[in-house]
Amino acid sequence: MEDRIIKPGDLEGDLLTEERVNLKRPDMYRVVLLNDDYTPREFVVWILMRVFYKGETESTRIMLDTHTSGKSAIGVYTYDVATTKIAQVDKIAKQYEHPLTCILEVESGGEEE
Ligand code: TYC
């Protein structure tokens, strides 16, 4: 068979077409923090920084918003990331014997782009 040199642009159309066929946004989930009467405020801020990688200012804002309104969104993640973070919060809160709780809410369905 005759050698054919493939130039950078040659396969682009094919690859793009194939990609688009399978393109689907992943389902996304909102992690929501719930207020309680017992968990210390500093502990909540520390969890937000440590588990969710929020800065101190944003962590304090989320904690205060939750304290005032009963619940507040922390962030939107894929299912695996969201459930892993919730499990981390459960585990650490249990270790310290605080009733701190996060829940999962569906943010969006996996509709095609
Ligand atoms: N309400 C708690 C207190 O007064 C503080 C707190 C804030 C607890 C946010 C949980 O998700 C929470 N110590």
PDB file of C-alpha atoms and ligand atoms in Angstrom:
ATOM      1  CA  MET A   1       0.000   0.000   0.000  1.00  0.00           C
ATOM      2  CA  GLU A   2       1.186   3.440  -0.857  1.00  0.00           C
ATOM      3  CA  ASP A   3       2.309   5.500   2.122  1.00  0.00           C
ATOM      4  CA  ARG A   4       0.201   8.545   2.679  1.00  0.00           C
ATOM      5  CA  ILE A   5       1.336  11.380   4.865  1.00  0.00           C
ATOM      6  CA  ILE A   6      -1.471  12.513   7.176  1.00  0.00           C
ATOM      7  CA  LYS A   7      -1.343  16.246   7.705  1.00  0.00           C
ATOM      8  CA  PRO A   8      -2.668  17.906  10.862  1.00  0.00           C
ATOM      9  CA  GLY A   9      -5.995  19.121   9.368  1.00  0.00           C
ATOM     10  CA  ASP A  10      -6.906  15.897   7.521  1.00  0.00           C
ATOM     11  CA  LEU A  11      -8.750  14.039  10.262  1.00  0.00           C
ATOM     12  CA  GLU A  12     -10.247  17.004  12.025  1.00  0.00           C
ATOM     13  CA  GLY A  13     -13.713  16.779  10.435  1.00  0.00           C
ATOM     14  CA  ASP A  14     -14.107  13.090  11.259  1.00  0.00           C
ATOM     15  CA  LEU A  15     -12.998  13.494  14.833  1.00  0.00           C
ATOM     16  CA  LEU A  16     -15.310  16.426  15.482  1.00  0.00           C
ATOM     17  CA  THR A  17     -18.317  14.603  14.014  1.00  0.00           C
ATOM     18  CA  GLU A  18     -17.690  11.552  16.153  1.00  0.00           C
ATOM     19  CA  GLU A  19     -17.249  13.612  19.298  1.00  0.00           C
ATOM     20  CA  ARG A  20     -20.487  15.543  18.820  1.00  0.00           C
ATOM     21  CA  VAL A  21     -22.549  12.339  18.475  1.00  0.00           C
ATOM     22  CA  ASN A  22     -21.605  11.224  21.967  1.00  0.00           C
ATOM     23  CA  LEU A  23     -21.538  14.639  23.587  1.00  0.00           C
ATOM     24  CA  LYS A  24     -23.682  14.759  26.689  1.00  0.00           C
ATOM     25  CA  ARG A  25     -23.225  16.966  29.705  1.00  0.00           C
ATOM     26  CA  PRO A  26     -22.861  14.934  32.896  1.00  0.00           C
ATOM     27  CA  ASP A  27     -25.702  15.184  35.417  1.00  0.00           C
ATOM     28  CA  MET A  28     -24.707  17.753  38.006  1.00  0.00           C
ATOM     29  CA  TYR A  29     -25.567  17.798  41.692  1.00  0.00           C
ATOM     30  CA  ARG A  30     -25.776  20.606  44.209  1.00  0.00           C
ATOM     31  CA  VAL A  31     -24.287  20.044  47.660  1.00  0.00           C
ATOM     32  CA  VAL A  32     -26.392  21.938  50.205  1.00  0.00           C
ATOM     33  CA  LEU A  33     -25.337  22.692  53.773  1.00  0.00           C
ATOM     34  CA  LEU A  34     -27.988  22.438  56.519  1.00  0.00           C
ATOM     35  CA  ASN A  35     -28.057  24.488  59.693  1.00  0.00           C
ATOM     36  CA  ASP A  36     -28.223  22.935  63.153  1.00  0.00           C
ATOM     37  CA  ASP A  37     -28.108  24.364  66.676  1.00  0.00           C
ATOM     38  CA  TYR A  38     -24.970  22.601  67.892  1.00  0.00           C
ATOM     39  CA  THR A  39     -22.100  22.585  65.409  1.00  0.00           C
ATOM     40  CA  PRO A  40     -19.646  25.414  66.239  1.00  0.00           C
ATOM     41  CA  ARG A  41     -19.385  28.107  63.581  1.00  0.00           C
ATOM     42  CA  GLU A  42     -15.591  27.770  63.322  1.00  0.00           C
ATOM     43  CA  PHE A  43     -15.938  24.055  62.659  1.00  0.00           C
ATOM     44  CA  VAL A  44     -18.312  24.725  59.749  1.00  0.00           C
ATOM     45  CA  VAL A  45     -15.884  27.249  58.245  1.00  0.00           C
ATOM     46  CA  TRP A  46     -13.013  24.799  58.654  1.00  0.00           C
ATOM     47  CA  ILE A  47     -14.980  22.018  56.886  1.00  0.00           C
ATOM     48  CA  LEU A  48     -15.845  24.330  53.984  1.00  0.00           C
ATOM     49  CA  MET A  49     -12.176  25.219  53.565  1.00  0.00           C
ATOM     50  CA  ARG A  50     -10.840  21.717  54.003  1.00  0.00           C
ATOM     51  CA  VAL A  51     -13.383  19.613  52.089  1.00  0.00           C
ATOM     52  CA  PHE A  52     -14.681  22.122  49.524  1.00  0.00           C
ATOM     53  CA  TYR A  53     -11.501  24.194  49.035  1.00  0.00           C
ATOM     54  CA  LYS A  54     -13.325  27.472  49.657  1.00  0.00           C
ATOM     55  CA  GLY A  55     -11.418  30.506  50.885  1.00  0.00           C
ATOM     56  CA  GLU A  56     -11.986  31.774  54.414  1.00  0.00           C
ATOM     57  CA  THR A  57     -14.171  34.710  53.338  1.00  0.00           C
ATOM     58  CA  GLU A  58     -16.469  32.580  51.196  1.00  0.00           C
ATOM     59  CA  SER A  59     -16.593  29.837  53.824  1.00  0.00           C
ATOM     60  CA  THR A  60     -17.659  32.369  56.439  1.00  0.00           C
ATOM     61  CA  ARG A  61     -20.310  33.774  54.095  1.00  0.00           C
ATOM     62  CA  ILE A  62     -21.748  30.292  53.378  1.00  0.00           C
ATOM     63  CA  MET A  63     -21.711  29.405  57.088  1.00  0.00           C
ATOM     64  CA  LEU A  64     -23.512  32.631  58.074  1.00  0.00           C
ATOM     65  CA  ASP A  65     -26.017  32.302  55.233  1.00  0.00           C
ATOM     66  CA  THR A  66     -26.794  28.740  56.358  1.00  0.00           C
ATOM     67  CA  HIS A  67     -27.037  29.820  59.993  1.00  0.00           C
ATOM     68  CA  THR A  68     -29.509  32.572  59.059  1.00  0.00           C
ATOM     69  CA  SER A  69     -31.650  30.931  56.388  1.00  0.00           C
ATOM     70  CA  GLY A  70     -31.471  27.246  57.350  1.00  0.00           C
ATOM     71  CA  LYS A  71     -29.650  25.987  54.266  1.00  0.00           C
ATOM     72  CA  SER A  72     -27.276  27.192  51.597  1.00  0.00           C
ATOM     73  CA  ALA A  73     -25.692  25.819  48.419  1.00  0.00           C
ATOM     74  CA  ILE A  74     -21.976  25.082  48.700  1.00  0.00           C
ATOM     75  CA  GLY A  75     -21.303  24.130  45.085  1.00  0.00           C
ATOM     76  CA  VAL A  76     -22.263  22.058  42.045  1.00  0.00           C
ATOM     77  CA  TYR A  77     -20.326  18.891  41.228  1.00  0.00           C
ATOM     78  CA  THR A  78     -20.537  15.609  39.346  1.00  0.00           C
ATOM     79  CA  TYR A  79     -22.257  12.798  41.264  1.00  0.00           C
ATOM     80  CA  ASP A  80     -18.994  11.127  42.315  1.00  0.00           C
ATOM     81  CA  VAL A  81     -17.373  14.325  43.548  1.00  0.00           C
ATOM     82  CA  ALA A  82     -20.540  15.489  45.356  1.00  0.00           C
ATOM     83  CA  THR A  83     -21.137  12.168  47.137  1.00  0.00           C
ATOM     84  CA  THR A  84     -17.449  11.864  48.072  1.00  0.00           C
ATOM     85  CA  LYS A  85     -17.480  15.321  49.659  1.00  0.00           C
ATOM     86  CA  ILE A  86     -20.705  14.582  51.558  1.00  0.00           C
ATOM     87  CA  ALA A  87     -19.176  11.332  52.857  1.00  0.00           C
ATOM     88  CA  GLN A  88     -16.059  13.259  53.966  1.00  0.00           C
ATOM     89  CA  VAL A  89     -18.211  15.779  55.851  1.00  0.00           C
ATOM     90  CA  ASP A  90     -20.208  12.963  57.508  1.00  0.00           C
ATOM     91  CA  LYS A  91     -17.039  11.185  58.572  1.00  0.00           C
ATOM     92  CA  ILE A  92     -15.240  14.232  59.980  1.00  0.00           C
ATOM     93  CA  ALA A  93     -18.390  15.580  61.694  1.00  0.00           C
ATOM     94  CA  LYS A  94     -18.963  12.173  63.297  1.00  0.00           C
ATOM     95  CA  GLN A  95     -15.336  12.056  64.513  1.00  0.00           C
ATOM     96  CA  TYR A  96     -15.843  15.399  66.256  1.00  0.00           C
ATOM     97  CA  GLU A  97     -19.386  14.459  67.376  1.00  0.00           C
ATOM     98  CA  HIS A  98     -21.083  17.336  65.576  1.00  0.00           C
ATOM     99  CA  PRO A  99     -24.446  16.895  63.800  1.00  0.00           C
ATOM    100  CA  LEU A 100     -23.302  18.865  60.726  1.00  0.00           C
ATOM    101  CA  THR A 101     -25.128  17.657  57.594  1.00  0.00           C
ATOM    102  CA  CYS A 102     -24.926  18.242  53.840  1.00  0.00           C
ATOM    103  CA  ILE A 103     -27.479  16.973  51.332  1.00  0.00           C
ATOM    104  CA  LEU A 104     -27.486  16.328  47.584  1.00  0.00           C
ATOM    105  CA  GLU A 105     -29.886  18.073  45.185  1.00  0.00           C
ATOM    106  CA  VAL A 106     -30.148  17.545  41.424  1.00  0.00           C
ATOM    107  CA  GLU A 107     -28.875  20.618  39.595  1.00  0.00           C
ATOM    108  CA  SER A 108     -29.424  19.604  35.967  1.00  0.00           C
ATOM    109  CA  GLY A 109     -30.320  16.634  33.801  1.00  0.00           C
ATOM    110  CA  GLY A 110     -27.850  15.226  31.295  1.00  0.00           C
ATOM    111  CA  GLU A 111     -29.391  16.854  28.217  1.00  0.00           C
ATOM    112  CA  GLU A 112     -27.342  16.940  25.035  1.00  0.00           C
ATOM    113  CA  GLU A 113     -25.379  20.057  24.220  1.00  0.00           C
TER     114      GLU A 113
HETATM  115  N1  TYC B   1     -26.115  27.343  63.955  1.00  0.00           N
HETATM  116  C1  TYC B   1     -24.804  26.968  64.406  1.00  0.00           C
HETATM  117  C2  TYC B   1     -24.475  27.703  65.707  1.00  0.00           C
HETATM  118  O1  TYC B   1     -25.150  28.647  66.053  1.00  0.00           O
HETATM  119  C3  TYC B   1     -23.728  27.287  63.369  1.00  0.00           C
HETATM  120  C4  TYC B   1     -23.911  26.534  62.113  1.00  0.00           C
HETATM  121  C5  TYC B   1     -23.853  27.182  60.884  1.00  0.00           C
HETATM  122  C6  TYC B   1     -24.168  25.166  62.121  1.00  0.00           C
HETATM  123  C7  TYC B   1     -24.017  26.499  59.696  1.00  0.00           C
HETATM  124  C8  TYC B   1     -24.335  24.453  60.937  1.00  0.00           C
HETATM  125  O2  TYC B   1     -24.395  24.443  58.566  1.00  0.00           O
HETATM  126  C9  TYC B   1     -24.254  25.129  59.735  1.00  0.00           C
HETATM  127  N2  TYC B   1     -23.435  27.272  66.401  1.00  0.00           N
END
